[in-house]
Amino acid sequence: MPYIHIPKQLREPSRVIESQLFLRPKRLAIFEACLIGLISGLAGVLLKLGVGWLGSWRVATSTLIPALILLPAVGLLGGFLTGFLVERFAPETAGSGIPHVKAALAGVNLSLNLRVAVVKLLTTILAVGSGLTLGRQGPTVQIGASLAGWIGNLMPTSPDYRRQLIACGAAAGLAAGFNAPIAGVLFVVEELLHDVSGLTLGTAIIASFIGAVVSQLLGGDSLNLNLREYQISFLPQEIPFYILLGVLAGLLGALFSKGIIAGLHFNRKTLKLALPWRIAAAGLICGTVIAALPENFRNNTGLREFLLTGEASAITSLIAFIAHFCLTILSAASGAPGGLFAPSLVLGSALGHIVGILQADSLGVGLPVTYALAGMGAFFCAVSRAPITAVVIVFEITADFKLVLPLMICSVVAYLVAEKVDSGSLYDRLLEFSGIHLTKDKPAVDGLSDLYAANVMQRRVETLSSQLTFDEVIQAFSRSHHRGFPVVENGKLVGIISQTDLAKASEQNLSGKTLLKEFMTAQPIAVKAKDTLSEVLYRLNHYNISRLPVIEGRHLVGIITRSDIIRVESDRLSGETTQGPHPEPSYVVYQTRAPQVGNGRLLVPLSNPQTAPALLRLAAAIARDRNYELECLQIITVPRNSSPSESAVRTTKSRRLLQQAERIIRNWNLPVHTQIRVAHDVPHAILETIRERHIDLILMGWQGELSTTGRIFGDVVDTVIRQAGCEVVLVKWSEKLLATRQKNEFLTASSAREYASTEWQLNAAGIDDAENSQFVTSNSSATPETEFSSPNSDIRAPELGLHTLMGLHRWLVPIRGSYKQAAALRLLPAFVAASALSEIKLCQVHQPSVAEPSRAELKQAAKFIQGRVSCEVIVTAVCAKSVSDALIDLAQNDQCDAIVLGASREGLLKQVIQGNIPEAVARGCDCTVILVRSAS
């Protein structure tokens, strides 16, 4: 076979791509700008053709079927289908889409991808074509930006230019919608991006130009204005009328914006209809009103009536203005996908036509057409608060220089009046309604100013006590890969020790018994949990350090490093988001606070009054063992169409449950905080609480059965396991322990059961016999008295109430890997402290095909536990093909009361593929199962 020489460049294509693309990001950005302009232009043409076809069919059919029947029916059906598609596939496509793009360009983590573009395209065609008085030009901005975001993710674009490429898509979309490339660029710079850097302008101009060219070639003129037969003029004596037009446009434009916001609040607080029904109702009303108007208005714009025929009277223009004003507010407030550009131009033209007729009757020197065109720019400016874009967009549509001066006068006056009446553009108000606040003093390019140290910090911090000796500190550094440790006393930050400090201490020939507090760096530089990442990064750079402790008051709650900031910034720039909009934040309607004296916090979400007492007592045992404060949480859910902060809820039952929790916890002399949150969904409310309250461990109940396909434990628990940065403990109580019994029956059943500390015998079926090692010997058996007076606990029996914890005697704990890394073992002393006559069995399960592992680690784990509890500890090794089957057999044969399973986050995520061991164990045996997931 002949040898064919392959050039080195072809053998290493990745290196070629890297040299040609990554090392030349500006060239790549220009190429992508061209591609974005082309695709955005095609999308704009497709949107125009789709709206035109559906609208033409609607108007033509209304001549065959009575308009009062057809138009409302089409509006109703089209609106409902639009709302269904938006709610089901892309909720972020509701509305015009421009606020969404503006927030994304300002650094808010929102979705801009192919899914958003496709759904926006289809739903806008349905909404506008069905007769809702909205425009198609606004949605092209979101469609173009979404396509740009999609392209930026597909191709190897430098993250520095991804934001500029999204701006390119927005500019190209607007240019394609109006055939106005200059206005597209100016709108992005003036309203969305607030950035005039060379690269932003260059790429935006290229994309806008290409988008307008494609739209012009394939879709024709945007508004089809034929003004050649009208001679536009401007005379000085007309200036008072242009000022009057500007004042009216400013006042009515501000009223228009306020009306839309008021309509949104009405729908959220009063109407409370689902999105499909809201849009369907708006379509029904729009169809009915349009059917009652003259036939010329059924194309939804009325521009020809006002601008081309010149035959409309002042009364006709006034009726058209009022109708479009009200119907546009109704349509926009319903959440229908559609823009406000075209309606603003229609309203401005109607208002200008009225003023033009007034001027013609008074002076008779100007044409109403000129005032109609000037009114378009004035009203558009009053709504968007973009005067330069308003002037240029109308100028590009008409291509008449004589119109520039009237446009400038009207637009500037309208802008000043509107700002005086209601400061801020409509898009800013819509963002504020959605809970997104963009401040002008924060540059849009700063992606770190809206993230806080609490969002990024590592909550699990390795700390050193100030009472450690110099030799012990050296050993701590030798066992860890960290280059520094915070130094704490009673959970409060008192200093920091780094390798540099250690080297200086060594040079001073300090004694090995010297305490850490004598050579540490006292009063270290730290940041608060509410400080922004910009502030954190500034301090890291200013003081030339690699890590900063994060404090709340004087308590250490985390640590943040440069690597943490780099990771978050990379995720932010990559634009990776989850599908759908971010859920609205939960709202705290009730809370109580105790003194902040613990070393950490343990969160207990409460929902089931039956299991709450047992869960709280287990939480109290853990909190006392670790010197934690307790945080009890009750969550009240409300429908998605209701805002948590504005929903009226009844908290009587929730407060009663929390008050019961406070009484139980106070018997343990522990600080307890309580709160009630109103939320759309439970897991996000729990995660918000974990972040805001700096939770170190969360204890939750678990049903023990899989509730959702593709999940590990079910929606709520699965979300917490995946996203919570703290330790997670799940408890599935045994049904026989939770059953309501009479005290005497329980005592009889308990006393009848013998708990002699003899060696446990294993069932030989499917399990190899293994040598058992017994460390503690006791011949005492349980009696009714010992059932309620645990030798391992100083808790009074009457205080326990339920027999749940007291009934947990025999504990089965499987061990895998190093016991030092096992979070379950560290919690085991707290678990058994509340039970009577506890016996602990540590087991190790291995496959038949694998040689029996060394038992040294298992014996060391037993000694580790023995030094922390005063009960019997037994170890054994088991050979079985299935870990879950082996544990179930052990639990059943030895009559275990509780199984404690431990796993890391990564290990639990593998359960989906390799089999859900905790769920199988919980389902296969009738004992209490406790699952401990270590902190990330």
PDB file of N, CA, C and O in Angstrom, residues 432-471:
ATOM      1  N   GLU A 432     -38.281  46.312  35.816  1.00  0.00           N
ATOM      2  CA  GLU A 432     -38.547  46.446  37.248  1.00  0.00           C
ATOM      3  C   GLU A 432     -39.764  45.632  37.652  1.00  0.00           C
ATOM      4  O   GLU A 432     -39.806  45.048  38.745  1.00  0.00           O
ATOM      5  N   PHE A 433     -40.763  45.564  36.785  1.00  0.00           N
ATOM      6  CA  PHE A 433     -41.944  44.746  37.066  1.00  0.00           C
ATOM      7  C   PHE A 433     -41.559  43.275  37.177  1.00  0.00           C
ATOM      8  O   PHE A 433     -42.150  42.526  37.960  1.00  0.00           O
ATOM      9  N   SER A 434     -40.554  42.857  36.409  1.00  0.00           N
ATOM     10  CA  SER A 434     -40.082  41.469  36.452  1.00  0.00           C
ATOM     11  C   SER A 434     -39.071  41.234  37.565  1.00  0.00           C
ATOM     12  O   SER A 434     -38.536  40.130  37.682  1.00  0.00           O
ATOM     13  N   GLY A 435     -38.771  42.251  38.343  1.00  0.00           N
ATOM     14  CA  GLY A 435     -37.832  42.087  39.450  1.00  0.00           C
ATOM     15  C   GLY A 435     -36.387  42.313  39.077  1.00  0.00           C
ATOM     16  O   GLY A 435     -35.491  41.962  39.844  1.00  0.00           O
ATOM     17  N   ILE A 436     -36.114  42.911  37.919  1.00  0.00           N
ATOM     18  CA  ILE A 436     -34.744  43.184  37.474  1.00  0.00           C
ATOM     19  C   ILE A 436     -34.525  44.684  37.504  1.00  0.00           C
ATOM     20  O   ILE A 436     -35.231  45.433  36.827  1.00  0.00           O
ATOM     21  N   HIS A 437     -33.562  45.130  38.283  1.00  0.00           N
ATOM     22  CA  HIS A 437     -33.282  46.558  38.422  1.00  0.00           C
ATOM     23  C   HIS A 437     -31.898  46.846  37.840  1.00  0.00           C
ATOM     24  O   HIS A 437     -30.890  46.329  38.331  1.00  0.00           O
ATOM     25  N   LEU A 438     -31.863  47.657  36.801  1.00  0.00           N
ATOM     26  CA  LEU A 438     -30.604  48.060  36.181  1.00  0.00           C
ATOM     27  C   LEU A 438     -30.303  49.485  36.613  1.00  0.00           C
ATOM     28  O   LEU A 438     -31.065  50.408  36.318  1.00  0.00           O
ATOM     29  N   THR A 439     -29.207  49.665  37.339  1.00  0.00           N
ATOM     30  CA  THR A 439     -28.834  50.994  37.813  1.00  0.00           C
ATOM     31  C   THR A 439     -27.897  51.650  36.821  1.00  0.00           C
ATOM     32  O   THR A 439     -27.021  51.012  36.241  1.00  0.00           O
ATOM     33  N   LYS A 440     -28.082  52.952  36.634  1.00  0.00           N
ATOM     34  CA  LYS A 440     -27.270  53.667  35.659  1.00  0.00           C
ATOM     35  C   LYS A 440     -25.837  53.857  36.113  1.00  0.00           C
ATOM     36  O   LYS A 440     -24.937  54.012  35.303  1.00  0.00           O
ATOM     37  N   ASP A 441     -25.609  53.853  37.444  1.00  0.00           N
ATOM     38  CA  ASP A 441     -24.257  54.071  37.920  1.00  0.00           C
ATOM     39  C   ASP A 441     -23.396  52.819  37.826  1.00  0.00           C
ATOM     40  O   ASP A 441     -22.206  52.876  38.055  1.00  0.00           O
ATOM     41  N   LYS A 442     -24.015  51.683  37.447  1.00  0.00           N
ATOM     42  CA  LYS A 442     -23.246  50.448  37.286  1.00  0.00           C
ATOM     43  C   LYS A 442     -23.035  50.205  35.805  1.00  0.00           C
ATOM     44  O   LYS A 442     -23.983  50.072  35.047  1.00  0.00           O
ATOM     45  N   PRO A 443     -21.807  50.185  35.325  1.00  0.00           N
ATOM     46  CA  PRO A 443     -21.594  49.958  33.917  1.00  0.00           C
ATOM     47  C   PRO A 443     -22.130  48.600  33.497  1.00  0.00           C
ATOM     48  O   PRO A 443     -21.982  47.608  34.198  1.00  0.00           O
ATOM     49  N   ALA A 444     -22.767  48.576  32.325  1.00  0.00           N
ATOM     50  CA  ALA A 444     -23.367  47.342  31.843  1.00  0.00           C
ATOM     51  C   ALA A 444     -22.347  46.271  31.585  1.00  0.00           C
ATOM     52  O   ALA A 444     -22.630  45.096  31.621  1.00  0.00           O
ATOM     53  N   VAL A 445     -21.092  46.679  31.302  1.00  0.00           N
ATOM     54  CA  VAL A 445     -20.079  45.696  30.968  1.00  0.00           C
ATOM     55  C   VAL A 445     -19.596  44.930  32.191  1.00  0.00           C
ATOM     56  O   VAL A 445     -18.984  43.885  32.077  1.00  0.00           O
ATOM     57  N   ASP A 446     -19.862  45.459  33.384  1.00  0.00           N
ATOM     58  CA  ASP A 446     -19.354  44.825  34.597  1.00  0.00           C
ATOM     59  C   ASP A 446     -20.242  43.657  34.969  1.00  0.00           C
ATOM     60  O   ASP A 446     -21.340  43.836  35.487  1.00  0.00           O
ATOM     61  N   GLY A 447     -19.788  42.457  34.697  1.00  0.00           N
ATOM     62  CA  GLY A 447     -20.569  41.277  34.998  1.00  0.00           C
ATOM     63  C   GLY A 447     -20.391  40.781  36.416  1.00  0.00           C
ATOM     64  O   GLY A 447     -20.986  39.782  36.794  1.00  0.00           O
ATOM     65  N   LEU A 448     -19.545  41.461  37.218  1.00  0.00           N
ATOM     66  CA  LEU A 448     -19.292  41.010  38.581  1.00  0.00           C
ATOM     67  C   LEU A 448     -20.030  41.837  39.615  1.00  0.00           C
ATOM     68  O   LEU A 448     -20.048  41.481  40.786  1.00  0.00           O
ATOM     69  N   SER A 449     -20.631  42.939  39.203  1.00  0.00           N
ATOM     70  CA  SER A 449     -21.247  43.841  40.163  1.00  0.00           C
ATOM     71  C   SER A 449     -22.615  43.381  40.627  1.00  0.00           C
ATOM     72  O   SER A 449     -23.145  43.910  41.589  1.00  0.00           O
ATOM     73  N   ASP A 450     -23.224  42.421  39.924  1.00  0.00           N
ATOM     74  CA  ASP A 450     -24.512  41.915  40.364  1.00  0.00           C
ATOM     75  C   ASP A 450     -24.388  40.543  41.008  1.00  0.00           C
ATOM     76  O   ASP A 450     -25.375  39.867  41.244  1.00  0.00           O
ATOM     77  N   LEU A 451     -23.154  40.118  41.283  1.00  0.00           N
ATOM     78  CA  LEU A 451     -22.912  38.892  42.033  1.00  0.00           C
ATOM     79  C   LEU A 451     -22.234  39.256  43.345  1.00  0.00           C
ATOM     80  O   LEU A 451     -21.453  40.192  43.406  1.00  0.00           O
ATOM     81  N   TYR A 452     -22.528  38.493  44.370  1.00  0.00           N
ATOM     82  CA  TYR A 452     -22.039  38.808  45.701  1.00  0.00           C
ATOM     83  C   TYR A 452     -21.177  37.671  46.234  1.00  0.00           C
ATOM     84  O   TYR A 452     -21.221  36.540  45.740  1.00  0.00           O
ATOM     85  N   ALA A 453     -20.385  38.011  47.228  1.00  0.00           N
ATOM     86  CA  ALA A 453     -19.490  37.007  47.798  1.00  0.00           C
ATOM     87  C   ALA A 453     -20.256  35.788  48.280  1.00  0.00           C
ATOM     88  O   ALA A 453     -19.783  34.659  48.158  1.00  0.00           O
ATOM     89  N   ALA A 454     -21.459  35.995  48.804  1.00  0.00           N
ATOM     90  CA  ALA A 454     -22.256  34.873  49.296  1.00  0.00           C
ATOM     91  C   ALA A 454     -22.644  33.911  48.188  1.00  0.00           C
ATOM     92  O   ALA A 454     -22.871  32.729  48.449  1.00  0.00           O
ATOM     93  N   ASN A 455     -22.731  34.386  46.933  1.00  0.00           N
ATOM     94  CA  ASN A 455     -23.092  33.523  45.816  1.00  0.00           C
ATOM     95  C   ASN A 455     -21.948  32.638  45.364  1.00  0.00           C
ATOM     96  O   ASN A 455     -22.171  31.610  44.730  1.00  0.00           O
ATOM     97  N   VAL A 456     -20.717  33.030  45.655  1.00  0.00           N
ATOM     98  CA  VAL A 456     -19.551  32.381  45.057  1.00  0.00           C
ATOM     99  C   VAL A 456     -18.677  31.687  46.087  1.00  0.00           C
ATOM    100  O   VAL A 456     -17.965  30.736  45.773  1.00  0.00           O
ATOM    101  N   MET A 457     -18.725  32.124  47.318  1.00  0.00           N
ATOM    102  CA  MET A 457     -17.763  31.648  48.321  1.00  0.00           C
ATOM    103  C   MET A 457     -17.917  30.148  48.573  1.00  0.00           C
ATOM    104  O   MET A 457     -18.961  29.544  48.318  1.00  0.00           O
ATOM    105  N   GLN A 458     -16.840  29.554  49.074  1.00  0.00           N
ATOM    106  CA  GLN A 458     -16.863  28.172  49.529  1.00  0.00           C
ATOM    107  C   GLN A 458     -17.316  28.155  50.987  1.00  0.00           C
ATOM    108  O   GLN A 458     -16.685  28.765  51.848  1.00  0.00           O
ATOM    109  N   ARG A 459     -18.408  27.464  51.254  1.00  0.00           N
ATOM    110  CA  ARG A 459     -18.993  27.492  52.589  1.00  0.00           C
ATOM    111  C   ARG A 459     -18.304  26.515  53.544  1.00  0.00           C
ATOM    112  O   ARG A 459     -18.337  26.705  54.747  1.00  0.00           O
ATOM    113  N   ARG A 460     -17.734  25.458  52.992  1.00  0.00           N
ATOM    114  CA  ARG A 460     -17.011  24.509  53.824  1.00  0.00           C
ATOM    115  C   ARG A 460     -15.558  24.956  53.911  1.00  0.00           C
ATOM    116  O   ARG A 460     -14.805  24.858  52.942  1.00  0.00           O
ATOM    117  N   VAL A 461     -15.165  25.461  55.051  1.00  0.00           N
ATOM    118  CA  VAL A 461     -13.842  26.062  55.210  1.00  0.00           C
ATOM    119  C   VAL A 461     -13.047  25.259  56.237  1.00  0.00           C
ATOM    120  O   VAL A 461     -13.554  24.957  57.325  1.00  0.00           O
ATOM    121  N   GLU A 462     -11.823  24.920  55.867  1.00  0.00           N
ATOM    122  CA  GLU A 462     -10.920  24.303  56.829  1.00  0.00           C
ATOM    123  C   GLU A 462     -10.323  25.417  57.696  1.00  0.00           C
ATOM    124  O   GLU A 462      -9.659  26.325  57.183  1.00  0.00           O
ATOM    125  N   THR A 463     -10.552  25.327  58.977  1.00  0.00           N
ATOM    126  CA  THR A 463     -10.074  26.365  59.895  1.00  0.00           C
ATOM    127  C   THR A 463      -9.153  25.744  60.932  1.00  0.00           C
ATOM    128  O   THR A 463      -9.122  24.526  61.137  1.00  0.00           O
ATOM    129  N   LEU A 464      -8.402  26.600  61.601  1.00  0.00           N
ATOM    130  CA  LEU A 464      -7.529  26.181  62.695  1.00  0.00           C
ATOM    131  C   LEU A 464      -7.913  26.960  63.951  1.00  0.00           C
ATOM    132  O   LEU A 464      -8.307  28.128  63.870  1.00  0.00           O
ATOM    133  N   SER A 465      -7.781  26.296  65.063  1.00  0.00           N
ATOM    134  CA  SER A 465      -8.048  26.956  66.338  1.00  0.00           C
ATOM    135  C   SER A 465      -6.840  27.784  66.761  1.00  0.00           C
ATOM    136  O   SER A 465      -5.684  27.408  66.522  1.00  0.00           O
ATOM    137  N   SER A 466      -7.092  28.904  67.378  1.00  0.00           N
ATOM    138  CA  SER A 466      -6.004  29.767  67.833  1.00  0.00           C
ATOM    139  C   SER A 466      -5.203  29.124  68.961  1.00  0.00           C
ATOM    140  O   SER A 466      -4.116  29.607  69.302  1.00  0.00           O
ATOM    141  N   GLN A 467      -5.717  28.020  69.542  1.00  0.00           N
ATOM    142  CA  GLN A 467      -5.035  27.355  70.644  1.00  0.00           C
ATOM    143  C   GLN A 467      -4.110  26.236  70.180  1.00  0.00           C
ATOM    144  O   GLN A 467      -3.485  25.564  71.013  1.00  0.00           O
ATOM    145  N   LEU A 468      -4.000  26.013  68.870  1.00  0.00           N
ATOM    146  CA  LEU A 468      -3.086  24.995  68.367  1.00  0.00           C
ATOM    147  C   LEU A 468      -1.640  25.433  68.581  1.00  0.00           C
ATOM    148  O   LEU A 468      -1.329  26.626  68.574  1.00  0.00           O
ATOM    149  N   THR A 469      -0.787  24.452  68.712  1.00  0.00           N
ATOM    150  CA  THR A 469       0.641  24.756  68.883  1.00  0.00           C
ATOM    151  C   THR A 469       1.325  24.865  67.521  1.00  0.00           C
ATOM    152  O   THR A 469       0.759  24.499  66.484  1.00  0.00           O
ATOM    153  N   PHE A 470       2.547  25.364  67.542  1.00  0.00           N
ATOM    154  CA  PHE A 470       3.322  25.532  66.316  1.00  0.00           C
ATOM    155  C   PHE A 470       3.499  24.181  65.605  1.00  0.00           C
ATOM    156  O   PHE A 470       3.350  24.095  64.381  1.00  0.00           O
ATOM    157  N   ASP A 471       3.798  23.126  66.352  1.00  0.00           N
ATOM    158  CA  ASP A 471       3.968  21.799  65.734  1.00  0.00           C
ATOM    159  C   ASP A 471       2.667  21.305  65.115  1.00  0.00           C
ATOM    160  O   ASP A 471       2.660  20.717  64.014  1.00  0.00           O
TER     161      ASP A 471
END
